[in-house]
Amino acid sequence: MRGAAAGEHAGSVTWFGAARRTPHDAAGAVAAAADGGAPVPDEVALAIAQAEVAAIEAVGGFAGGVYMRSSTPGLLRLAVVAGLPTQLFRPWTRMHVNRPFPLSDVYRSGQPVFLGDAEESMRRYPQLMAGLPFPFGSLYVPIISEHEKFGVMAVLRPATPGVPIDQADRAQMIGTGKGLGAMLTAIGEKGSRVEWDGEAVAVTLPVRTAPPVQVGRFDWNIDTGAVLADEGLCAILGMDPAEFPGTVWALAERLAPEDAYGLWAIARQAAESDRPVSRRMRLNGPDGRPHVLEVSGRRVDPPAGAEGIRLTGLLVDLGTTPVVSQAADRLPQGVFTLDRLGRITYVNRNAEKLLGHARDELVGRVLWDALPWLGQAGHDDHYRAALMTRDPVRFQTRTPSGTWLSASLHSGREGLTVELEGQEPPAHTPESVIVPGLGLGSTADRAVALYRPVALAIALTEAVTARQVSAVVTEELLPAFGGRQLAIYLLNERHLYLAWETGFPRGFLDRFDGVSMEAQLPGVETLTSGRPIFFESMQRLADAYPGIPLDASVGARAFLPLIASGRPVGSCILGFDHPRGFSPEERTVLTALAGLIAQALERAQRYDSEAALARGLQNALLPHRLPVVEHFDTVGRYLPGTQGMEVGGDWYDVIETGRGLALVIGDVQGHGVAAAATMGQLRSAVRAFALSGFEPREVMSGTNRLLIDLDPGQFASCCYVTLDPGTGLAQAVRAGHLQPLLRHPDGSTEVLNLAGGVVLGVDGMASYPIAELQLEPGALLALYTDGLVEQPGADIDLGIERLRGALADMSTYTLAETADRLINEARQEVDRPDDIALLLGARWPRRDPGHE
């Protein structure tokens, strides 16, 4: 079950539209109305949201989120975020499993991570704290079942400096992750693979109750969706009891999409528990204003002869609290409030004047939509800081009318209170670079100047190839400055060639690919002059470069020179959707970051050249053709890892000797050119000993002593098998290598239990016993290295068992098809730390003499 199909996806927050579904959960409790009435959220999304909210409540958190695997290998996507607005956390909505973040570590290893405070987080995950430099604690657990990894659950809570996360909270989180994994496994058994490809769904957290204003009673048949309502409930909904349609849709259509989860969560909880359940949510009243509702109820089993589980309870309208409203209107400063998803919940009279909008125009809307100038990217860190800490946050901002305001953010469990006061314009604010909402020289600018270079620098040190560098810039630099477009050009023989692009119209940049350094273009000029060029709008760009081709965007552009230690590397272009100014702080930071990017790209270009040489060396050392012999076929495959230089020390070989056919597989410790060189020496040594007529144990002993003489600090594993293709009689020796697999002619497959000695390179006096085995006609022998069966955080025996099962299921395939299918599954893994070697040997089945 995918989280996002075209036109109907779990990632959407619009649950009550034309695309309706009726999934059936294990309890059969949440179903659509029989008359095609109220639909329910996607079953995967509902399960995730309910588990996340429960985890946050259980460990005293203030927010959290669930990352799920996607259909893109190696990519986790934020599926559900609770207690935080998704707009402020878009840079973290996608997470690759090979990134140095706790989420990635937990998914790869299958082990939880618990961080009590900012100091511990900085020590273990500096890149996380570089992007979110706030004092908070966090808990991360895998969402797993017995055989599957679905994603990671995260909870944020107040920091506990010097005090580790207690065992009860750890156990609670781990149990919740396993429970959700079991639920997702059950859902997946009904259909396809459980994945998430949509946008993140925002979910509200339960809010503490307040004295009721109006009370309505209801009786909800959960299986049919029918609702019986009293006069009080109809009054809350603003309708005559005779007009009440009798379905849960009458309630659901009045709820904000984010709160709709609460309604269905109550139904699920009621169906699975005998205890009372409750949830607070917001419902649009008859006058269009949001009313706070407390929904509570208890499961009632159907009487004899009746059908359907019923939920009976109260709908409590807490009103719009007019007393509080009147009191806040008397305050001299402007005050407005936000819930934890960024929706405006209250505005006093002075705030109306300062913001330039009436209360009715603002309440119920998301701040960033209602007041874009107050939601500028430069202010994002202020809101993030307020939502993730308990300390007040203050900053300056400028309204579209030119008035300067001082804003103070005060955080609480249920949201933010914002105080506004008039402010004198700050000194040294050139009008040409002032944009509404962005206070020049503000705390936001200084925060960006401090930690954005750190975050990017850390990420760039981990990027190895030019493509990885470009991806890091896309993921780290664009979100930091609110950019939407990126292009990177690299210099080669006085021409700039397009190396990376994102966000531009398809094919638009092709006309600039390969431009000469004599061309009159801003991307060329920024590199030849060595200075960045900024344009507050596309009109400014067109005025400066008449006739230059432009796309349909009206936004700003920044052209940055990529120069490393005085050597030109290329140019970087940042694009923005809307016109904007660039403060002095931003210009300084972008210029500095361009230098870091240039250094990383220059290093990556050297690496790419060295890697190409290393891969050429390795390819030359591996056999390109295996010998063809009668009665026996062999097939070999090699797959490099995805970390480091993508070359390693795994090898295989097939040798025709005087003692029969020798099958060899080995694995040298480590990766890179050194491991590949050692592999080549060992392969040559084994081949030399084998062709000299040595028996298997002598081949292994001689190779062991040679490795110790060559490099006492290096070691390797090896498996060496000689066999008579005609009789199938084989002798094998193992030096710390994994046990081979043997598939019998009837298709049954076993892991062999061959005696063996220690790995090569450890003990010069080590002995290697010979084990004998028989390959019947039609049997297949599989030799492999650990990269094929080993996964971080998982028992290698499970990987071997999976390989055994896969080999058994492929008895109808040819030998080459079998090798390809076994290796292709591993090829799909983006994060593959080890290289893989595979060697298959099959004895021909008996032939009918009449057909020979």
JSON list of N, CA and C in Angstrom, two decimals, residues 592-613:
[
{"chain": "A", "resi": 592, "resn": "ALA", "atom": "N", "xyz": [31.07, 33.05, 1.31]},
{"chain": "A", "resi": 592, "resn": "ALA", "atom": "CA", "xyz": [31.90, 32.09, 2.04]},
{"chain": "A", "resi": 592, "resn": "ALA", "atom": "C", "xyz": [31.52, 30.65, 1.70]},
{"chain": "A", "resi": 593, "resn": "LEU", "atom": "N", "xyz": [30.23, 30.40, 1.60]},
{"chain": "A", "resi": 593, "resn": "LEU", "atom": "CA", "xyz": [29.78, 29.05, 1.27]},
{"chain": "A", "resi": 593, "resn": "LEU", "atom": "C", "xyz": [30.21, 28.65, -0.13]},
{"chain": "A", "resi": 594, "resn": "ALA", "atom": "N", "xyz": [30.24, 29.61, -1.05]},
{"chain": "A", "resi": 594, "resn": "ALA", "atom": "CA", "xyz": [30.69, 29.31, -2.40]},
{"chain": "A", "resi": 594, "resn": "ALA", "atom": "C", "xyz": [32.13, 28.81, -2.38]},
{"chain": "A", "resi": 595, "resn": "GLY", "atom": "N", "xyz": [32.97, 29.38, -1.50]},
{"chain": "A", "resi": 595, "resn": "GLY", "atom": "CA", "xyz": [34.34, 28.90, -1.38]},
{"chain": "A", "resi": 595, "resn": "GLY", "atom": "C", "xyz": [34.41, 27.47, -0.88]},
{"chain": "A", "resi": 596, "resn": "LEU", "atom": "N", "xyz": [33.55, 27.13, 0.10]},
{"chain": "A", "resi": 596, "resn": "LEU", "atom": "CA", "xyz": [33.51, 25.75, 0.59]},
{"chain": "A", "resi": 596, "resn": "LEU", "atom": "C", "xyz": [33.08, 24.79, -0.51]},
{"chain": "A", "resi": 597, "resn": "ILE", "atom": "N", "xyz": [32.07, 25.20, -1.28]},
{"chain": "A", "resi": 597, "resn": "ILE", "atom": "CA", "xyz": [31.57, 24.35, -2.36]},
{"chain": "A", "resi": 597, "resn": "ILE", "atom": "C", "xyz": [32.67, 24.13, -3.40]},
{"chain": "A", "resi": 598, "resn": "ALA", "atom": "N", "xyz": [33.40, 25.19, -3.72]},
{"chain": "A", "resi": 598, "resn": "ALA", "atom": "CA", "xyz": [34.47, 25.07, -4.71]},
{"chain": "A", "resi": 598, "resn": "ALA", "atom": "C", "xyz": [35.55, 24.10, -4.23]},
{"chain": "A", "resi": 599, "resn": "GLN", "atom": "N", "xyz": [35.94, 24.21, -2.96]},
{"chain": "A", "resi": 599, "resn": "GLN", "atom": "CA", "xyz": [36.95, 23.29, -2.42]},
{"chain": "A", "resi": 599, "resn": "GLN", "atom": "C", "xyz": [36.47, 21.85, -2.51]},
{"chain": "A", "resi": 600, "resn": "ALA", "atom": "N", "xyz": [35.19, 21.61, -2.16]},
{"chain": "A", "resi": 600, "resn": "ALA", "atom": "CA", "xyz": [34.64, 20.26, -2.20]},
{"chain": "A", "resi": 600, "resn": "ALA", "atom": "C", "xyz": [34.58, 19.73, -3.63]},
{"chain": "A", "resi": 601, "resn": "LEU", "atom": "N", "xyz": [34.20, 20.59, -4.59]},
{"chain": "A", "resi": 601, "resn": "LEU", "atom": "CA", "xyz": [34.13, 20.15, -5.98]},
{"chain": "A", "resi": 601, "resn": "LEU", "atom": "C", "xyz": [35.51, 19.83, -6.54]},
{"chain": "A", "resi": 602, "resn": "GLU", "atom": "N", "xyz": [36.49, 20.65, -6.20]},
{"chain": "A", "resi": 602, "resn": "GLU", "atom": "CA", "xyz": [37.85, 20.38, -6.68]},
{"chain": "A", "resi": 602, "resn": "GLU", "atom": "C", "xyz": [38.35, 19.05, -6.11]},
{"chain": "A", "resi": 603, "resn": "ARG", "atom": "N", "xyz": [38.08, 18.82, -4.83]},
{"chain": "A", "resi": 603, "resn": "ARG", "atom": "CA", "xyz": [38.47, 17.54, -4.22]},
{"chain": "A", "resi": 603, "resn": "ARG", "atom": "C", "xyz": [37.73, 16.38, -4.88]},
{"chain": "A", "resi": 604, "resn": "ALA", "atom": "N", "xyz": [36.45, 16.59, -5.18]},
{"chain": "A", "resi": 604, "resn": "ALA", "atom": "CA", "xyz": [35.65, 15.53, -5.80]},
{"chain": "A", "resi": 604, "resn": "ALA", "atom": "C", "xyz": [36.15, 15.21, -7.21]},
{"chain": "A", "resi": 605, "resn": "GLN", "atom": "N", "xyz": [36.58, 16.24, -7.95]},
{"chain": "A", "resi": 605, "resn": "GLN", "atom": "CA", "xyz": [37.10, 15.98, -9.30]},
{"chain": "A", "resi": 605, "resn": "GLN", "atom": "C", "xyz": [38.38, 15.14, -9.24]},
{"chain": "A", "resi": 606, "resn": "ARG", "atom": "N", "xyz": [39.25, 15.44, -8.26]},
{"chain": "A", "resi": 606, "resn": "ARG", "atom": "CA", "xyz": [40.45, 14.61, -8.09]},
{"chain": "A", "resi": 606, "resn": "ARG", "atom": "C", "xyz": [40.06, 13.19, -7.71]},
{"chain": "A", "resi": 607, "resn": "TYR", "atom": "N", "xyz": [39.08, 13.09, -6.83]},
{"chain": "A", "resi": 607, "resn": "TYR", "atom": "CA", "xyz": [38.63, 11.77, -6.39]},
{"chain": "A", "resi": 607, "resn": "TYR", "atom": "C", "xyz": [38.08, 10.97, -7.57]},
{"chain": "A", "resi": 608, "resn": "ASP", "atom": "N", "xyz": [37.26, 11.63, -8.41]},
{"chain": "A", "resi": 608, "resn": "ASP", "atom": "CA", "xyz": [36.67, 10.93, -9.56]},
{"chain": "A", "resi": 608, "resn": "ASP", "atom": "C", "xyz": [37.76, 10.38, -10.46]},
{"chain": "A", "resi": 609, "resn": "SER", "atom": "N", "xyz": [38.83, 11.16, -10.66]},
{"chain": "A", "resi": 609, "resn": "SER", "atom": "CA", "xyz": [39.93, 10.68, -11.50]},
{"chain": "A", "resi": 609, "resn": "SER", "atom": "C", "xyz": [40.63, 9.49, -10.86]},
{"chain": "A", "resi": 610, "resn": "GLU", "atom": "N", "xyz": [40.91, 9.59, -9.55]},
{"chain": "A", "resi": 610, "resn": "GLU", "atom": "CA", "xyz": [41.57, 8.49, -8.86]},
{"chain": "A", "resi": 610, "resn": "GLU", "atom": "C", "xyz": [40.68, 7.25, -8.82]},
{"chain": "A", "resi": 611, "resn": "ALA", "atom": "N", "xyz": [39.39, 7.46, -8.62]},
{"chain": "A", "resi": 611, "resn": "ALA", "atom": "CA", "xyz": [38.47, 6.32, -8.57]},
{"chain": "A", "resi": 611, "resn": "ALA", "atom": "C", "xyz": [38.42, 5.61, -9.90]},
{"chain": "A", "resi": 612, "resn": "ALA", "atom": "N", "xyz": [38.45, 6.37, -10.99]},
{"chain": "A", "resi": 612, "resn": "ALA", "atom": "CA", "xyz": [38.43, 5.75, -12.32]},
{"chain": "A", "resi": 612, "resn": "ALA", "atom": "C", "xyz": [39.67, 4.87, -12.50]},
{"chain": "A", "resi": 613, "resn": "LEU", "atom": "N", "xyz": [40.84, 5.36, -12.02]},
{"chain": "A", "resi": 613, "resn": "LEU", "atom": "CA", "xyz": [42.05, 4.55, -12.12]},
{"chain": "A", "resi": 613, "resn": "LEU", "atom": "C", "xyz": [41.94, 3.29, -11.26]}
]
